CSV table of C-alpha atoms (C1' of nucleotides) in Angstrom, one decimal:
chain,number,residue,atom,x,y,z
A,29,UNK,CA,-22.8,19.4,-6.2
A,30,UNK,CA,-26.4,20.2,-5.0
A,31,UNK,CA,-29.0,19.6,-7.5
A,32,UNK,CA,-30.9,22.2,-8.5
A,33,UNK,CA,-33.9,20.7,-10.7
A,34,UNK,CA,-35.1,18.6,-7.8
A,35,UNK,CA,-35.8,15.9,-10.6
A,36,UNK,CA,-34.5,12.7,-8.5
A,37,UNK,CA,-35.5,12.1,-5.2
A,38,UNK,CA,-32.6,9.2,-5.5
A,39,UNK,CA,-29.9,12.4,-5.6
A,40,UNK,CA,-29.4,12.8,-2.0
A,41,UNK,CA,-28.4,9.2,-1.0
A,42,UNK,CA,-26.2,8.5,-4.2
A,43,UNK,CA,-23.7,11.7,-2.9
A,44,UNK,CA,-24.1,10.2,0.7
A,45,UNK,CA,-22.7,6.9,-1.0
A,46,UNK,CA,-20.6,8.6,-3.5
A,47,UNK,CA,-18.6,10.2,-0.4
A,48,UNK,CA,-18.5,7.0,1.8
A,49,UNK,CA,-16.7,5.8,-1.2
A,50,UNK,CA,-14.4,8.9,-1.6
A,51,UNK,CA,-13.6,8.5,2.2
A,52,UNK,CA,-12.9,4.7,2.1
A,53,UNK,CA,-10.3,5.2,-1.0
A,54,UNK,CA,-8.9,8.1,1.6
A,55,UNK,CA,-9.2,5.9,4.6
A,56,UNK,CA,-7.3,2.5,2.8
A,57,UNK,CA,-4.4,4.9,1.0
A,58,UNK,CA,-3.8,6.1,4.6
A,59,UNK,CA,-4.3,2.5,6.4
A,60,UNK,CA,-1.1,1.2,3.2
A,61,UNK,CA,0.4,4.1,3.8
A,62,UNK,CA,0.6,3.2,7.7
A,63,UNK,CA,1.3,0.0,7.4
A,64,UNK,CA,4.4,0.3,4.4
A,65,UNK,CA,6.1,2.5,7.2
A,66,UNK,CA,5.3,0.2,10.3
A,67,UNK,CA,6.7,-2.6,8.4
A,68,UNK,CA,9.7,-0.4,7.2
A,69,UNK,CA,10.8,0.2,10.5
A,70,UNK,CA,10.3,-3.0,12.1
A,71,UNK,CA,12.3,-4.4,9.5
A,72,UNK,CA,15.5,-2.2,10.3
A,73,UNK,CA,15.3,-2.8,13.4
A,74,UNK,CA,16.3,-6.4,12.3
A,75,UNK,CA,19.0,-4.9,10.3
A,76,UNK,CA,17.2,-6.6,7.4
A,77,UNK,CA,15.4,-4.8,4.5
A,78,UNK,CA,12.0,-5.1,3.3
A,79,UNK,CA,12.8,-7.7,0.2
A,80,UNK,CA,15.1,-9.8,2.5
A,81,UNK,CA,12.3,-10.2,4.8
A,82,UNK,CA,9.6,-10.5,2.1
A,83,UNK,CA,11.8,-13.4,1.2
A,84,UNK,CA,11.7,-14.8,4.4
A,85,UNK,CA,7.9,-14.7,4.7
A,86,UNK,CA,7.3,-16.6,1.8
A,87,UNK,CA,9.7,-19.0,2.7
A,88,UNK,CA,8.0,-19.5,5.8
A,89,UNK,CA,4.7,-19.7,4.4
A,90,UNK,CA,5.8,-22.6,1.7
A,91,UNK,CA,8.6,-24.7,3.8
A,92,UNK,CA,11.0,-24.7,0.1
A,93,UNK,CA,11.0,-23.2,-2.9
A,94,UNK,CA,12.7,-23.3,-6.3
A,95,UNK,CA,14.4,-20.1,-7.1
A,96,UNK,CA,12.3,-19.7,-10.6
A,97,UNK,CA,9.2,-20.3,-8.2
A,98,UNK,CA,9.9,-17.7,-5.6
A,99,UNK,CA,11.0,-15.3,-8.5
A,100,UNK,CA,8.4,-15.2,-9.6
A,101,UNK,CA,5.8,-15.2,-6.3
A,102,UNK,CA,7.6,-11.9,-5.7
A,103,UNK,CA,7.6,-10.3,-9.0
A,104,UNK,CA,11.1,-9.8,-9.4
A,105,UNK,CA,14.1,-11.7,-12.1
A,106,UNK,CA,15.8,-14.2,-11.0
A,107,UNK,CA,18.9,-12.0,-11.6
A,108,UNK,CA,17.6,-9.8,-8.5
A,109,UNK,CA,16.7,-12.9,-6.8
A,110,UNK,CA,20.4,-14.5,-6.8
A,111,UNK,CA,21.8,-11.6,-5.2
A,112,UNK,CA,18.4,-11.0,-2.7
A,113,UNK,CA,19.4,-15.0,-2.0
A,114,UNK,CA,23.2,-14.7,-1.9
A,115,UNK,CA,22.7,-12.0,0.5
A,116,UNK,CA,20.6,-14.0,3.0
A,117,UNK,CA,22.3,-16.6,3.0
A,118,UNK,CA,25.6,-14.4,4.1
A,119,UNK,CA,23.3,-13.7,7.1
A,120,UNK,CA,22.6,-17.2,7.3
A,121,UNK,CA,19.1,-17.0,7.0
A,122,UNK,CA,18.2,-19.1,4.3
A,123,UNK,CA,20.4,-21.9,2.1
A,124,UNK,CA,20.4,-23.2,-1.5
A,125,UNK,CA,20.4,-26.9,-1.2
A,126,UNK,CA,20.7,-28.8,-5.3
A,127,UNK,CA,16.9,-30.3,-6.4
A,128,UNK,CA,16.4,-34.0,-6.4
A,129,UNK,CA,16.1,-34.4,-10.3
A,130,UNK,CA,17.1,-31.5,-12.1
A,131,UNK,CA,20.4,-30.4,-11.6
A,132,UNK,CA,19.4,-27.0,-13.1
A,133,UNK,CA,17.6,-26.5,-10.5
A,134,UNK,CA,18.4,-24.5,-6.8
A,135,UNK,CA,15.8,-25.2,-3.7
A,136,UNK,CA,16.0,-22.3,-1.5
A,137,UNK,CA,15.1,-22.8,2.2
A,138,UNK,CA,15.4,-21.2,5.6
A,139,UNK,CA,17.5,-22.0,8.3
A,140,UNK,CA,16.7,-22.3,11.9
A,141,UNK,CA,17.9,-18.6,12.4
A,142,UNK,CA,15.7,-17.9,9.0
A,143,UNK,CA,12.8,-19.5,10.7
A,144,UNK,CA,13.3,-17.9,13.8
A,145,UNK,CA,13.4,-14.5,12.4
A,146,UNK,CA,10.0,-15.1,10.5
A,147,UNK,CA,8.4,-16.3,13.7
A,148,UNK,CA,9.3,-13.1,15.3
A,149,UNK,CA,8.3,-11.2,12.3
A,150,UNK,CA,4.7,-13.4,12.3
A,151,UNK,CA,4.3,-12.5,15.8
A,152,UNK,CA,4.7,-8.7,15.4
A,153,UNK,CA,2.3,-8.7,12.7
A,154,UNK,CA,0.1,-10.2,14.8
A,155,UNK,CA,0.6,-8.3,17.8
A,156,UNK,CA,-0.2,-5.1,15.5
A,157,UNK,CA,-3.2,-6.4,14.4
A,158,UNK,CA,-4.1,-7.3,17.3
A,159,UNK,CA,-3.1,-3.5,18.6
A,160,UNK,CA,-5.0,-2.0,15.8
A,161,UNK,CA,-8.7,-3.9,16.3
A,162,UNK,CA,-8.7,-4.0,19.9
A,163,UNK,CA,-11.0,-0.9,19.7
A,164,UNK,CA,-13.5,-2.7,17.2
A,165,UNK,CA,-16.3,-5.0,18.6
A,166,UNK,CA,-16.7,-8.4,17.6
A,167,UNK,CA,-19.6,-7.7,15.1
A,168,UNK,CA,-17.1,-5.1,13.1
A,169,UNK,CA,-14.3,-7.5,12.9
A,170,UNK,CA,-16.4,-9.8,11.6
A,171,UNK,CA,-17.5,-7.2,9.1
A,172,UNK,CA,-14.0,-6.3,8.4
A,173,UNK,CA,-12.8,-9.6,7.9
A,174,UNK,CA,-15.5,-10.2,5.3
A,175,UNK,CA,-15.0,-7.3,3.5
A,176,UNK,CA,-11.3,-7.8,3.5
A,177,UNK,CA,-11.4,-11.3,2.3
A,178,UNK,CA,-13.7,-10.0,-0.4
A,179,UNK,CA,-11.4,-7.5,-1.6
A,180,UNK,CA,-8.8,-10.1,-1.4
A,181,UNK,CA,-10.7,-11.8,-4.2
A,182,UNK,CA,-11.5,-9.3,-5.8
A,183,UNK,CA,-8.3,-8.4,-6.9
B,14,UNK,CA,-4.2,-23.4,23.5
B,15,UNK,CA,-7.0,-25.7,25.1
B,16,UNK,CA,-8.5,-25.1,28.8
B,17,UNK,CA,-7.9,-28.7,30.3
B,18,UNK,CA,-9.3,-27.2,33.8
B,19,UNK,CA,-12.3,-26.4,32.2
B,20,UNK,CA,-12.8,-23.2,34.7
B,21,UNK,CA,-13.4,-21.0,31.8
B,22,UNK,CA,-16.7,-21.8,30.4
B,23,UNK,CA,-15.9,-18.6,28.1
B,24,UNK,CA,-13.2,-21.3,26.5
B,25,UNK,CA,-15.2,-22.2,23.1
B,26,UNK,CA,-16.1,-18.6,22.0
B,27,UNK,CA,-12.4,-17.3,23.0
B,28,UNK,CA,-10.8,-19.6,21.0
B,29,UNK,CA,-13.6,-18.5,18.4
B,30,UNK,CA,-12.4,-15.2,18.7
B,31,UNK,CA,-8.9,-16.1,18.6
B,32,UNK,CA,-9.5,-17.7,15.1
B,33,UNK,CA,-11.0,-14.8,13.8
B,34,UNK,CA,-7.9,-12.7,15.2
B,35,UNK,CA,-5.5,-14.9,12.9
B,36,UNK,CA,-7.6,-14.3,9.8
B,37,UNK,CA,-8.1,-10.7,9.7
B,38,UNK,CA,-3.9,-10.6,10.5
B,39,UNK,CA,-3.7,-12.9,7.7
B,40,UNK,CA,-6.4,-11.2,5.3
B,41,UNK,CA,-4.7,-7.6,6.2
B,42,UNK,CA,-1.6,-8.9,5.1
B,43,UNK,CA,-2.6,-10.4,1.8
B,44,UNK,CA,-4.2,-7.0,1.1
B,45,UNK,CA,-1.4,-5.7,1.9
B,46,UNK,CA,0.5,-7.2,-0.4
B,47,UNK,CA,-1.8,-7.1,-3.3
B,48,UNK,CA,-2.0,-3.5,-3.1
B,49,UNK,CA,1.8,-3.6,-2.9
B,50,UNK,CA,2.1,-5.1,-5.9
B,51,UNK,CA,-0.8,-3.5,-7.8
B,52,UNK,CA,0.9,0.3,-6.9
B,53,UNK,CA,4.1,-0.9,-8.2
B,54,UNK,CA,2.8,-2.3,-11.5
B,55,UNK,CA,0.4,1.5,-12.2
B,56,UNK,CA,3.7,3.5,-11.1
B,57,UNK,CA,6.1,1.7,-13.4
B,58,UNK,CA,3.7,2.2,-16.5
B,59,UNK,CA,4.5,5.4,-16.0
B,60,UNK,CA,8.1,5.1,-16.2
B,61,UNK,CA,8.1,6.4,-12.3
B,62,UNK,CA,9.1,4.5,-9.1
B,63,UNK,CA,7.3,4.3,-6.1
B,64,UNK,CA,9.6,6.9,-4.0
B,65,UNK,CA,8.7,9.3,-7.0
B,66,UNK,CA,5.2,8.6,-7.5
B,67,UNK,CA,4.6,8.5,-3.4
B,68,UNK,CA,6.5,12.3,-3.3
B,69,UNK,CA,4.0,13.5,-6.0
B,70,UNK,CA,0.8,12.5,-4.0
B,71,UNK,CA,2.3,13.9,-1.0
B,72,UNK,CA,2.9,17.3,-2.9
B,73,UNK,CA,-0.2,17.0,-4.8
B,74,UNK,CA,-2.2,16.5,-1.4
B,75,UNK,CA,-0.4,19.3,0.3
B,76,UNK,CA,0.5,22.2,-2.5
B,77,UNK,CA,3.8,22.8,-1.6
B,78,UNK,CA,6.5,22.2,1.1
B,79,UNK,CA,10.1,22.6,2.0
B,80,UNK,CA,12.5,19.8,1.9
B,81,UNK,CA,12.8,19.1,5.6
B,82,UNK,CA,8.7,19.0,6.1
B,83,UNK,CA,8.5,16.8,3.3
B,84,UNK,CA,11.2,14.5,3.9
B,85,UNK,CA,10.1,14.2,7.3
B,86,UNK,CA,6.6,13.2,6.1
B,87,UNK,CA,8.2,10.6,3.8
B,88,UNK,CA,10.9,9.1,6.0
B,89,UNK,CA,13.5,9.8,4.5
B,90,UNK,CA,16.6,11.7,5.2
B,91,UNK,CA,16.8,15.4,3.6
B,92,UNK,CA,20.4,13.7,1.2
B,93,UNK,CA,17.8,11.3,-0.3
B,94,UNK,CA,15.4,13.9,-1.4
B,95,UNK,CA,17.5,15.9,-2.8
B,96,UNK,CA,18.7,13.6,-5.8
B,97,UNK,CA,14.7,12.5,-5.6
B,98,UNK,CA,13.8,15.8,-6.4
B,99,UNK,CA,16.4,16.5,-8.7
B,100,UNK,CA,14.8,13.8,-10.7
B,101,UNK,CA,12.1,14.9,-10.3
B,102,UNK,CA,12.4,18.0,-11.5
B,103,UNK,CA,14.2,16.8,-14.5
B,104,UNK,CA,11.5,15.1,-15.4
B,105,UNK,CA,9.6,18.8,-15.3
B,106,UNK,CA,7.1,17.2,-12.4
B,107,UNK,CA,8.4,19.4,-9.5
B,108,UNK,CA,9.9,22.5,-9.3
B,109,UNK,CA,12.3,24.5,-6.4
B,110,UNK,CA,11.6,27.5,-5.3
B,111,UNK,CA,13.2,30.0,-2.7
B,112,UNK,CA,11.5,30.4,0.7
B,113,UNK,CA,10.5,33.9,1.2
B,114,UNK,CA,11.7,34.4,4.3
B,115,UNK,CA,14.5,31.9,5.1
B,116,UNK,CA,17.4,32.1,2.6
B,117,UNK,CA,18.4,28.3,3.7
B,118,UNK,CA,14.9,26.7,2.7
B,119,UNK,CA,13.2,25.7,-0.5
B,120,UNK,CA,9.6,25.2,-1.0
B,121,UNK,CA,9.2,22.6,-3.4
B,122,UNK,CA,5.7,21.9,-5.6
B,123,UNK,CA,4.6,20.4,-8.3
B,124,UNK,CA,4.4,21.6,-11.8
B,125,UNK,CA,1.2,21.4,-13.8
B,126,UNK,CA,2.5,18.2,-15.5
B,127,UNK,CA,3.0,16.6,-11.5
B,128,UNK,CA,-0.4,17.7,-11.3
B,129,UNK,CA,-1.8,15.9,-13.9
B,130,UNK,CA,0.3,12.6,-13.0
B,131,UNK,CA,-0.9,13.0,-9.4
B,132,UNK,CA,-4.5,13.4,-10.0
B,133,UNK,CA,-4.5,10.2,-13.4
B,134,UNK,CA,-2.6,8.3,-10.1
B,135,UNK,CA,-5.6,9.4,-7.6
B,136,UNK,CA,-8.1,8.7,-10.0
B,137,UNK,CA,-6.5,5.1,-10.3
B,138,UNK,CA,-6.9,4.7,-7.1
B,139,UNK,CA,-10.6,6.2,-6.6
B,140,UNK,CA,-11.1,2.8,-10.0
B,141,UNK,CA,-9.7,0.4,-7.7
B,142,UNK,CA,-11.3,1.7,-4.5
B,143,UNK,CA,-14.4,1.0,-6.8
B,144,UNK,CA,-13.6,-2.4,-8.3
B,145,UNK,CA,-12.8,-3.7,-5.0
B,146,UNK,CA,-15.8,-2.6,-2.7
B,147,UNK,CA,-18.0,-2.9,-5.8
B,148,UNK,CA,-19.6,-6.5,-4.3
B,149,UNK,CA,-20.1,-5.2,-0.9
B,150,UNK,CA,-23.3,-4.3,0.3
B,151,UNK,CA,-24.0,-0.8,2.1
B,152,UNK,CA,-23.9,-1.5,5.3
B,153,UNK,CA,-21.1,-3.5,4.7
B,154,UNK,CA,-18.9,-0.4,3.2
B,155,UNK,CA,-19.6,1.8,6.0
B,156,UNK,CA,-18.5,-0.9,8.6
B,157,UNK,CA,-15.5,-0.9,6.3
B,158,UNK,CA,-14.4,2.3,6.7
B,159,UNK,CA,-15.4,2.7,10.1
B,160,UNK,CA,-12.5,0.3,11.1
B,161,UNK,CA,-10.2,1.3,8.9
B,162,UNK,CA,-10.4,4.7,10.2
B,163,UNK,CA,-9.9,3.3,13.8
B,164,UNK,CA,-7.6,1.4,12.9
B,165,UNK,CA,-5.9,4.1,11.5
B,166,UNK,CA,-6.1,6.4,14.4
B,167,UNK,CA,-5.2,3.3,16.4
B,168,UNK,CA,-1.6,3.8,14.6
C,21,DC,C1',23.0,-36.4,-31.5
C,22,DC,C1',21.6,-31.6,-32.2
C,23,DG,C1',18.6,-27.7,-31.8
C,24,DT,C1',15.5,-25.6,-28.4
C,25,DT,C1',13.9,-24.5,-24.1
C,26,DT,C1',14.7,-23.9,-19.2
C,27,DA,C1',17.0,-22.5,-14.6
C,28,DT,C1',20.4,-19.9,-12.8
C,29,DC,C1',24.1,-16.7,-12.7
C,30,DT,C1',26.7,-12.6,-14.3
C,31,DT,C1',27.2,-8.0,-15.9
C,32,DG,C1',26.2,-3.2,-16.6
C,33,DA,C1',23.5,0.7,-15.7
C,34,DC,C1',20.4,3.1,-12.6
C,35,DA,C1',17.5,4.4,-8.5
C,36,DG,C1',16.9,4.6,-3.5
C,37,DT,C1',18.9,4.6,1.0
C,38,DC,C1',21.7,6.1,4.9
C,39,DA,C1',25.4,8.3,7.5
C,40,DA,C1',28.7,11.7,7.6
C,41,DA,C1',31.0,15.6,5.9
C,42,DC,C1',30.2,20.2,4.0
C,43,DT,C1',28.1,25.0,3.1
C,44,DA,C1',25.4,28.7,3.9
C,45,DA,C1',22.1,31.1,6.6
C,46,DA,C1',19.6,31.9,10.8
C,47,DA,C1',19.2,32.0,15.7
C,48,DT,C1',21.2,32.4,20.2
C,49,DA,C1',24.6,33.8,23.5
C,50,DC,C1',27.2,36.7,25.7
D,27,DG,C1',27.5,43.2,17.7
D,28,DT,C1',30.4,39.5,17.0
D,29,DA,C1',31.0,34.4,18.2
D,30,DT,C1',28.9,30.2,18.8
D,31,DT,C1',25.4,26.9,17.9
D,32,DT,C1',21.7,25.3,15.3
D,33,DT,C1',19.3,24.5,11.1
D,34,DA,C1',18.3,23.6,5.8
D,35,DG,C1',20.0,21.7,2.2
D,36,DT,C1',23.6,19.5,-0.7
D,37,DT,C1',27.4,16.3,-1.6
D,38,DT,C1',29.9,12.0,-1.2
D,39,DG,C1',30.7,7.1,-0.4
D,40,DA,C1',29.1,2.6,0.4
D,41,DC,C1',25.4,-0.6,0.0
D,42,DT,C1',21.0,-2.7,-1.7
D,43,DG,C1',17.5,-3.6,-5.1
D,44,DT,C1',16.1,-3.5,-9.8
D,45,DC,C1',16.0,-4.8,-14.7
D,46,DA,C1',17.6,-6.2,-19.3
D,47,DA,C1',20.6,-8.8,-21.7
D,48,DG,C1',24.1,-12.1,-22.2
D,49,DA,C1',26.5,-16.4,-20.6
D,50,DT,C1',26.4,-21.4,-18.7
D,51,DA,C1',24.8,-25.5,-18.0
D,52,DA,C1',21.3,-29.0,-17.9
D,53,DA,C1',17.0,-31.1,-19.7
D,54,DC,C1',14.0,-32.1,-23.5
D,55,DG,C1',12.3,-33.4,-28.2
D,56,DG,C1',12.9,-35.1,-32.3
DNA sequence: CCGTTTATCTTGACAGTCAAACTAAAATAC
DNA sequence: GTATTTTAGTTTGACTGTCAAGATAAACGG
């Protein structure tokens, strides 16, 4: 890794970048990894898996949805997504209620107890976040939230 | 949320603050999920799941380990790895081996074909490490990774 | 009207998951 | 030195998520 011919001056800082970038893919892997298994256990908690509650979120987030629409916001059939629906609404989370128009069509949308379970999810994930920049000053949140957002968009 | 006493003349930039707080949860969690969805898209081109793939970079990182240690490090119980690795190693990307020592343990490691799928899936990573951070400016990248690896330790 | 597309549900086949029961080996007790 | 307990791994049974493919029913387009 050390350059031998001396030819570029430019050598030197290129590796120092080259391994920021190694240690950032290391240092995000680890941050998802982290996170995946904080979120698994908070779920189970609930005695709710991680699809159930993904379902909630984005019910929360977008008040109603059709069941072709939320299909497909969470990359799964709508085959999966009957059961994943029948399922929550067993726990009376969520309930199908018939669309307006189109009598093909099923509106999927939480409950009060569905609500209140994605409030308390909310506020976890906001506790955590909260937990996990406490240590950072308020110049490198501001970086972090920048660079976050940017790699939001750049996806 | 508003200071209605006015004895906090600290009120404006707290709520600031505050704001800033709700979109880094809300940017984490969108990055989050796109890297959620982006893992499970990569794993399933190659005709491996997630539990599979995530087994393989934990081998590939560590060389080799016995059930328990690695089951432990997955968070899972030992009866799910063992059909996990049975798969696996019908597939020819692990193999079992006897413990030296300890007749009741097996070290487990990957094959040179789990080698090569864990370092193409590590090189895929190192691509979208890149792509992401790729409009971010120096300083910028190290203030990234310097809160993600507080964050991290912050776990 | 009738063929086509669309939204949902159903079915069949697998994978991951756990808890609990089981087996074999190691460690500890006495 | 055996008897008991602990430990490592496997097996089993029940449930959830997953997809692809097929079935239903409604809407849409001539």
């Amino acid at each position: 890794m050390s350059h031998p011919t001396g030819q570029s001056p430019a050598a030197a800082p290129g590796d120092a970048q080259q391994s920021v970038d190694h240690a950032l893919n290391h240092a995000i892997v680890e941050f998802y990894e982290k996170l995946s298994s904080w979120e698994h256990d908070v779920v189970r908690e609930k005695g709710l898996t991680l699809p159930q509650v993904h379902t909630l979120e984005i019910l929360g987030i977008n008040q109603s949805m059709q069941m072709k629409e939320l299909a497909l916001r969470m990359g799964i059939t709508t085959g999966t997504l009957t059961v994943l629906v029948d399922r929550l609404e067993n726990k009376q989370c969520v309930r199908r209620r018939p669309h307006e128009s189109d009598r093909r069509s099923i509106i999927v949308e939480l409950t009060d107890e569905g609500r209140t379970l994605f409030e308390e999810h909310d506020r976890l994930h906001m506790q955590l976040t909260d937990a996990l920049t406490a240590g950072l000053d308020t110049k490198d949140k501001a970086a972090l939230l920048r660079c976050l957002e940017a790699m939001n968009r750049a996806f």
